[in-house]
Amino acid sequence: GIPIQHVKTLAKFRSRYNHIRVLEVSRAADHALAGSRVLLLDSPGNIHSISYRFKSLTDSYYDVFATLPPILPPGPIAILGFGAGSAARIILEFYSDAVVHGWEIDPSVLSVAREYFGLREMERKYGGRLLVHGGDALKSGARDGFAGMLIDLFAAGRVIPELQDAATWRKLRKSLRRGGRMMANVGGGCETLRAMSEAFPGEISVLSMSDRKDDSAVALAGELPEIGRWKKALRGPLKFYADLWKPYQNQS
C-alpha cells in the first residue's frame, strides 16, 4: 500500500531458503512504515524485520516481544527466528542486563542484517550480551536452559508445520528454566495455538495485533503474570500491551 516512488529496493535475491528483499521507505511516505527499512522474505513478501533510523520501537509484534524480559527469571533469552534482529535490538536497548541468543537458519538473512540493519554494530556494541547462531532454531539449546524464548518461525509465509505439533512445544518447554516463559508469533493460525495449549494446558494467553479475526497474534505460554506489576516494570510505550492479553479459548 506504499506508493512506488516512496520505496527504494536495496537488495533483492534468492537464497537457499528465501526470496529476500530489503526495502527502504521514504520518510515522506504517508504510511506507518515511513522512514523504515524492512526485510521481506518468502513469496508472499511477509515482513520479517523492521528498523527505523531514529527510534527503536516498531509498532508491531516485535514491541510485544520486548515486554517479556520483566516477567522472566534470571538467565538468557532465546530468539528462534532471528531475522534481522528487530526484537533483539529493542530488548538489548531497554534491558541493560539482558543476554540474547538468536538463531537464524538462513546465512543470507544474517548477511543482509549486518549490511542493512545494523546487526554488525549491535554485535560490537553489546559484545557478550548478543550471540547470533546459524542453523536450525528447533535444535537450539543452552547449558542451563533459557529464562525465556521468543519464537518467530515462518516458511513460505506461514508458521512452520513443526509448530502445529504439540510434541515440538513440549520439547521447547524442556529448554526453559524453572519459571521461564515463551512468546510466539502464531500468525493467524489456530492449529499452532491448539498445539501450544496441549503442551501448556490452561497456560496460553493471546494478544491479537488487530481487530481482524484472521490477522496475526502473539501467544504467551506460561501463567499470566499480575498485570499491574508487569506494567510497572515496563517502559512507558510498552505498558499498553500488558492490558491486551486474553486467555486462549480452544474453539474445537
mmCIF file of C-alpha atoms in Angstrom:
data_model
loop_
_atom_site.group_PDB
_atom_site.id
_atom_site.type_symbol
_atom_site.label_atom_id
_atom_site.label_comp_id
_atom_site.label_asym_id
_atom_site.label_seq_id
_atom_site.Cartn_x
_atom_site.Cartn_y
_atom_site.Cartn_z
ATOM 1 C CA GLY A 1 0.000 0.000 0.000
ATOM 2 C CA ILE A 2 3.012 2.335 -0.257
ATOM 3 C CA PRO A 3 3.350 4.400 -3.478
ATOM 4 C CA ILE A 4 6.237 3.032 -5.508
ATOM 5 C CA GLN A 5 8.002 6.396 -5.656
ATOM 6 C CA HIS A 6 8.481 6.212 -1.883
ATOM 7 C CA VAL A 7 10.117 2.773 -1.900
ATOM 8 C CA LYS A 8 13.742 2.006 -2.745
ATOM 9 C CA THR A 9 14.947 -1.564 -3.221
ATOM 10 C CA LEU A 10 18.318 -2.037 -1.504
ATOM 11 C CA ALA A 11 18.653 -5.780 -2.090
ATOM 12 C CA LYS A 12 16.721 -8.440 -3.977
ATOM 13 C CA PHE A 13 17.873 -12.025 -4.474
ATOM 14 C CA ARG A 14 17.064 -15.658 -3.774
ATOM 15 C CA SER A 15 18.928 -17.676 -1.190
ATOM 16 C CA ARG A 16 18.685 -21.367 -0.434
ATOM 17 C CA TYR A 17 15.781 -20.714 1.915
ATOM 18 C CA ASN A 18 14.150 -17.418 0.935
ATOM 19 C CA HIS A 19 13.253 -14.815 -1.618
ATOM 20 C CA ILE A 20 14.987 -11.910 0.138
ATOM 21 C CA ARG A 21 14.143 -8.256 -0.364
ATOM 22 C CA VAL A 22 15.322 -5.248 1.611
ATOM 23 C CA LEU A 23 13.259 -2.104 1.078
ATOM 24 C CA GLU A 24 13.741 1.433 2.314
ATOM 25 C CA VAL A 25 10.607 3.533 2.760
ATOM 26 C CA SER A 26 10.919 7.288 2.338
ATOM 27 C CA ARG A 27 10.223 9.475 5.358
ATOM 28 C CA ALA A 28 7.923 11.443 3.043
ATOM 29 C CA ALA A 29 5.577 8.488 2.590
ATOM 30 C CA ASP A 30 2.125 8.769 4.146
ATOM 31 C CA HIS A 31 2.411 5.370 5.760
ATOM 32 C CA ALA A 32 3.173 3.790 9.136
ATOM 33 C CA LEU A 33 6.426 2.415 7.718
ATOM 34 C CA ALA A 34 7.725 5.823 6.596
ATOM 35 C CA GLY A 35 11.414 6.156 7.395
ATOM 36 C CA SER A 36 11.988 2.446 7.859
ATOM 37 C CA ARG A 37 13.911 -0.389 6.338
ATOM 38 C CA VAL A 38 12.022 -3.663 6.053
ATOM 39 C CA LEU A 39 13.126 -7.207 5.386
ATOM 40 C CA LEU A 40 10.716 -9.197 3.236
ATOM 41 C CA LEU A 41 11.015 -12.969 2.999
ATOM 42 C CA ASP A 42 9.150 -15.727 1.184
ATOM 43 C CA SER A 43 6.997 -15.435 -1.902
ATOM 44 C CA PRO A 44 4.121 -13.650 -0.087
ATOM 45 C CA GLY A 45 6.537 -10.918 0.972
ATOM 46 C CA ASN A 46 5.934 -11.127 4.714
ATOM 47 C CA ILE A 47 7.775 -8.555 6.806
ATOM 48 C CA HIS A 48 10.400 -10.299 8.960
ATOM 49 C CA SER A 49 12.215 -7.272 10.364
ATOM 50 C CA ILE A 50 11.639 -3.535 10.683
ATOM 51 C CA SER A 51 14.275 -0.949 11.507
ATOM 52 C CA TYR A 52 13.937 2.817 11.954
ATOM 53 C CA ARG A 53 16.875 5.175 11.978
ATOM 54 C CA PHE A 54 15.654 7.404 14.801
ATOM 55 C CA LYS A 55 13.583 5.096 17.016
ATOM 56 C CA SER A 56 13.738 1.591 18.437
ATOM 57 C CA LEU A 57 10.080 0.607 18.664
ATOM 58 C CA THR A 58 8.308 -0.688 15.566
ATOM 59 C CA ASP A 59 4.553 -0.548 16.381
ATOM 60 C CA SER A 60 4.420 -4.253 15.613
ATOM 61 C CA TYR A 61 4.727 -7.601 17.372
ATOM 62 C CA TYR A 62 8.461 -7.033 17.948
ATOM 63 C CA ASP A 63 7.415 -4.494 20.582
ATOM 64 C CA VAL A 64 5.181 -7.113 22.209
ATOM 65 C CA PHE A 65 8.147 -9.493 22.325
ATOM 66 C CA ALA A 66 10.059 -6.793 24.214
ATOM 67 C CA THR A 67 7.577 -6.967 27.097
ATOM 68 C CA LEU A 68 8.745 -10.472 28.053
ATOM 69 C CA PRO A 69 12.017 -9.846 29.990
ATOM 70 C CA PRO A 70 10.459 -8.296 33.147
ATOM 71 C CA ILE A 71 8.383 -11.429 33.829
ATOM 72 C CA LEU A 72 11.264 -13.886 33.454
ATOM 73 C CA PRO A 73 13.641 -15.429 35.984
ATOM 74 C CA PRO A 74 17.339 -14.568 35.609
ATOM 75 C CA GLY A 75 19.014 -16.072 32.561
ATOM 76 C CA PRO A 76 19.469 -15.777 28.801
ATOM 77 C CA ILE A 77 16.677 -15.220 26.289
ATOM 78 C CA ALA A 78 16.490 -17.210 23.042
ATOM 79 C CA ILE A 79 15.082 -15.796 19.822
ATOM 80 C CA LEU A 80 14.191 -18.599 17.415
ATOM 81 C CA GLY A 81 13.853 -16.980 14.000
ATOM 82 C CA PHE A 82 16.197 -14.038 14.492
ATOM 83 C CA GLY A 83 15.604 -12.345 11.125
ATOM 84 C CA ALA A 84 17.487 -9.046 11.039
ATOM 85 C CA GLY A 85 17.306 -8.623 14.815
ATOM 86 C CA SER A 86 14.322 -6.307 15.380
ATOM 87 C CA ALA A 87 13.258 -7.891 18.676
ATOM 88 C CA ALA A 88 16.842 -8.266 19.889
ATOM 89 C CA ARG A 89 17.568 -4.581 19.262
ATOM 90 C CA ILE A 90 14.702 -3.424 21.488
ATOM 91 C CA ILE A 91 15.432 -5.912 24.265
ATOM 92 C CA LEU A 92 19.138 -5.113 24.429
ATOM 93 C CA GLU A 93 18.468 -1.375 24.447
ATOM 94 C CA PHE A 94 15.672 -1.468 27.029
ATOM 95 C CA TYR A 95 17.128 -4.045 29.444
ATOM 96 C CA SER A 96 20.756 -3.488 30.401
ATOM 97 C CA ASP A 97 21.152 -6.964 31.921
ATOM 98 C CA ALA A 98 19.545 -8.922 29.062
ATOM 99 C CA VAL A 99 21.548 -11.595 27.252
ATOM 100 C CA VAL A 100 20.123 -12.698 23.889
ATOM 101 C CA HIS A 101 20.886 -15.799 21.851
ATOM 102 C CA GLY A 102 19.455 -15.658 18.339
ATOM 103 C CA TRP A 103 19.048 -18.498 15.834
ATOM 104 C CA GLU A 104 18.601 -17.922 12.096
ATOM 105 C CA ILE A 105 18.693 -20.757 9.585
ATOM 106 C CA ASP A 106 19.473 -18.619 6.534
ATOM 107 C CA PRO A 107 23.032 -17.204 6.476
ATOM 108 C CA SER A 108 21.951 -14.793 3.725
ATOM 109 C CA VAL A 109 19.440 -13.218 6.111
ATOM 110 C CA LEU A 110 22.225 -12.615 8.621
ATOM 111 C CA SER A 111 24.368 -11.106 5.844
ATOM 112 C CA VAL A 112 21.717 -8.530 4.910
ATOM 113 C CA ALA A 113 21.059 -7.930 8.626
ATOM 114 C CA ARG A 114 24.700 -6.951 9.057
ATOM 115 C CA GLU A 115 24.808 -4.861 5.899
ATOM 116 C CA TYR A 116 21.458 -3.042 6.028
ATOM 117 C CA PHE A 117 20.003 -3.381 9.550
ATOM 118 C CA GLY A 118 22.937 -2.572 11.811
ATOM 119 C CA LEU A 119 23.472 -6.082 13.160
ATOM 120 C CA ARG A 120 27.253 -5.776 12.834
ATOM 121 C CA GLU A 121 27.168 -2.643 15.005
ATOM 122 C CA MET A 122 24.861 -4.365 17.509
ATOM 123 C CA GLU A 123 27.279 -7.263 17.850
ATOM 124 C CA ARG A 124 30.122 -4.836 18.551
ATOM 125 C CA LYS A 125 28.111 -2.684 20.941
ATOM 126 C CA TYR A 126 26.635 -5.474 23.027
ATOM 127 C CA GLY A 127 29.599 -7.852 22.988
ATOM 128 C CA GLY A 128 28.829 -10.940 25.051
ATOM 129 C CA ARG A 129 25.197 -9.931 25.505
ATOM 130 C CA LEU A 130 24.274 -10.810 21.904
ATOM 131 C CA LEU A 131 25.183 -14.168 20.418
ATOM 132 C CA VAL A 132 23.889 -14.982 16.938
ATOM 133 C CA HIS A 133 23.884 -18.599 15.775
ATOM 134 C CA GLY A 134 23.294 -20.103 12.356
ATOM 135 C CA GLY A 135 21.307 -23.291 11.913
ATOM 136 C CA ASP A 136 18.009 -24.920 12.814
ATOM 137 C CA ALA A 137 16.384 -22.986 15.653
ATOM 138 C CA LEU A 138 14.487 -26.054 16.841
ATOM 139 C CA LYS A 139 17.835 -27.631 17.728
ATOM 140 C CA SER A 140 18.844 -24.671 19.876
ATOM 141 C CA GLY A 141 19.761 -25.048 23.495
ATOM 142 C CA ALA A 142 21.607 -23.590 26.469
ATOM 143 C CA ARG A 143 23.607 -25.462 29.060
ATOM 144 C CA ASP A 144 21.378 -24.396 31.961
ATOM 145 C CA GLY A 145 18.262 -23.611 29.937
ATOM 146 C CA PHE A 146 16.685 -20.342 28.878
ATOM 147 C CA ALA A 147 14.778 -17.916 31.059
ATOM 148 C CA GLY A 148 12.593 -17.065 28.094
ATOM 149 C CA MET A 149 12.077 -17.895 24.440
ATOM 150 C CA LEU A 150 10.747 -15.784 21.584
ATOM 151 C CA ILE A 151 9.576 -17.874 18.648
ATOM 152 C CA ASP A 152 9.095 -16.395 15.189
ATOM 153 C CA LEU A 153 9.481 -19.279 12.756
ATOM 154 C CA PHE A 154 7.877 -18.954 9.346
ATOM 155 C CA ALA A 155 8.439 -20.521 5.924
ATOM 156 C CA ALA A 156 6.583 -19.793 2.683
ATOM 157 C CA GLY A 157 4.566 -17.145 4.518
ATOM 158 C CA ARG A 158 3.223 -19.485 7.192
ATOM 159 C CA VAL A 159 4.155 -20.735 10.646
ATOM 160 C CA ILE A 160 6.387 -23.758 10.123
ATOM 161 C CA PRO A 161 4.420 -27.034 10.346
ATOM 162 C CA GLU A 162 6.511 -28.313 13.280
ATOM 163 C CA LEU A 163 4.865 -25.667 15.478
ATOM 164 C CA GLN A 164 1.472 -27.216 14.822
ATOM 165 C CA ASP A 165 2.603 -30.323 16.685
ATOM 166 C CA ALA A 166 2.302 -30.338 20.476
ATOM 167 C CA ALA A 167 5.428 -32.516 20.702
ATOM 168 C CA THR A 168 7.517 -29.612 19.397
ATOM 169 C CA TRP A 169 6.215 -27.326 22.130
ATOM 170 C CA ARG A 170 6.820 -29.956 24.810
ATOM 171 C CA LYS A 171 10.414 -30.231 23.610
ATOM 172 C CA LEU A 172 10.832 -26.454 23.657
ATOM 173 C CA ARG A 173 9.332 -26.326 27.137
ATOM 174 C CA LYS A 174 12.155 -28.552 28.381
ATOM 175 C CA SER A 175 14.599 -25.816 27.324
ATOM 176 C CA LEU A 176 13.066 -23.351 29.792
ATOM 177 C CA ARG A 177 14.393 -22.714 33.262
ATOM 178 C CA ARG A 178 12.067 -23.029 36.220
ATOM 179 C CA GLY A 179 9.572 -20.166 35.967
ATOM 180 C CA GLY A 180 10.506 -19.465 32.344
ATOM 181 C CA ARG A 181 8.022 -18.340 29.718
ATOM 182 C CA MET A 182 7.849 -18.102 25.958
ATOM 183 C CA MET A 183 6.112 -15.861 23.445
ATOM 184 C CA ALA A 184 5.403 -16.846 19.862
ATOM 185 C CA ASN A 185 4.239 -15.123 16.720
ATOM 186 C CA VAL A 186 1.471 -17.540 15.745
ATOM 187 C CA GLY A 187 0.282 -15.686 12.641
ATOM 188 C CA GLY A 188 -3.429 -16.219 12.195
ATOM 189 C CA GLY A 189 -3.319 -19.975 12.635
ATOM 190 C CA CYS A 190 -5.497 -21.767 15.177
ATOM 191 C CA GLU A 191 -3.575 -25.028 14.777
ATOM 192 C CA THR A 192 -0.468 -23.523 16.337
ATOM 193 C CA LEU A 193 -2.449 -22.300 19.328
ATOM 194 C CA ARG A 194 -4.091 -25.684 19.778
ATOM 195 C CA ALA A 195 -0.700 -27.364 19.777
ATOM 196 C CA MET A 196 0.626 -24.867 22.321
ATOM 197 C CA SER A 197 -2.374 -25.391 24.566
ATOM 198 C CA GLU A 198 -1.736 -29.138 24.623
ATOM 199 C CA ALA A 199 1.823 -28.550 25.809
ATOM 200 C CA PHE A 200 0.853 -25.761 28.232
ATOM 201 C CA PRO A 201 -2.657 -26.746 29.452
ATOM 202 C CA GLY A 202 -4.539 -23.730 30.767
ATOM 203 C CA GLU A 203 -1.455 -21.506 30.420
ATOM 204 C CA ILE A 204 -1.861 -19.895 26.990
ATOM 205 C CA SER A 205 -2.828 -16.242 26.575
ATOM 206 C CA VAL A 206 -3.284 -14.458 23.252
ATOM 207 C CA LEU A 207 -2.757 -10.875 22.131
ATOM 208 C CA SER A 208 -4.339 -10.025 18.767
ATOM 209 C CA MET A 209 -2.448 -7.476 16.710
ATOM 210 C CA SER A 210 -5.663 -6.021 15.232
ATOM 211 C CA ASP A 211 -9.422 -6.413 15.388
ATOM 212 C CA ARG A 212 -9.484 -8.580 12.275
ATOM 213 C CA LYS A 213 -10.121 -12.220 13.103
ATOM 214 C CA ASP A 214 -7.655 -13.503 10.503
ATOM 215 C CA ASP A 215 -4.818 -11.139 11.428
ATOM 216 C CA SER A 216 -1.693 -12.108 13.318
ATOM 217 C CA ALA A 217 -1.483 -12.744 17.027
ATOM 218 C CA VAL A 218 1.148 -13.344 19.702
ATOM 219 C CA ALA A 219 0.777 -16.151 22.230
ATOM 220 C CA LEU A 220 2.240 -16.225 25.742
ATOM 221 C CA ALA A 221 2.971 -19.652 27.222
ATOM 222 C CA GLY A 222 3.131 -19.813 30.982
ATOM 223 C CA GLU A 223 0.926 -18.482 33.742
ATOM 224 C CA LEU A 224 -0.206 -14.909 33.015
ATOM 225 C CA PRO A 225 1.554 -12.585 35.476
ATOM 226 C CA GLU A 226 -0.160 -9.984 37.640
ATOM 227 C CA ILE A 227 -0.848 -7.220 35.124
ATOM 228 C CA GLY A 228 -0.276 -4.236 37.399
ATOM 229 C CA ARG A 229 3.149 -5.449 38.443
ATOM 230 C CA TRP A 230 4.033 -6.271 34.842
ATOM 231 C CA LYS A 231 3.051 -2.796 33.637
ATOM 232 C CA LYS A 232 5.062 -1.164 36.386
ATOM 233 C CA ALA A 233 8.198 -2.945 35.166
ATOM 234 C CA LEU A 234 7.734 -1.877 31.525
ATOM 235 C CA ARG A 235 8.938 1.258 29.741
ATOM 236 C CA GLY A 236 6.147 3.738 29.025
ATOM 237 C CA PRO A 237 5.372 2.858 25.378
ATOM 238 C CA LEU A 238 5.267 -0.866 26.183
ATOM 239 C CA LYS A 239 2.829 -0.674 29.111
ATOM 240 C CA PHE A 240 -0.050 -0.559 26.634
ATOM 241 C CA TYR A 241 0.422 -4.189 25.618
ATOM 242 C CA ALA A 242 0.102 -5.678 29.101
ATOM 243 C CA ASP A 243 -3.645 -4.981 29.147
ATOM 244 C CA LEU A 244 -4.369 -6.697 25.825
ATOM 245 C CA TRP A 245 -3.833 -10.340 26.759
ATOM 246 C CA LYS A 246 -6.791 -12.715 26.863
ATOM 247 C CA PRO A 247 -6.933 -16.389 27.899
ATOM 248 C CA TYR A 248 -6.899 -18.735 24.930
ATOM 249 C CA GLN A 249 -10.236 -20.385 24.284
ATOM 250 C CA ASN A 250 -9.980 -23.548 22.214
ATOM 251 C CA GLN A 251 -12.870 -23.411 19.765
ATOM 252 C CA SER A 252 -12.531 -27.008 18.535
#
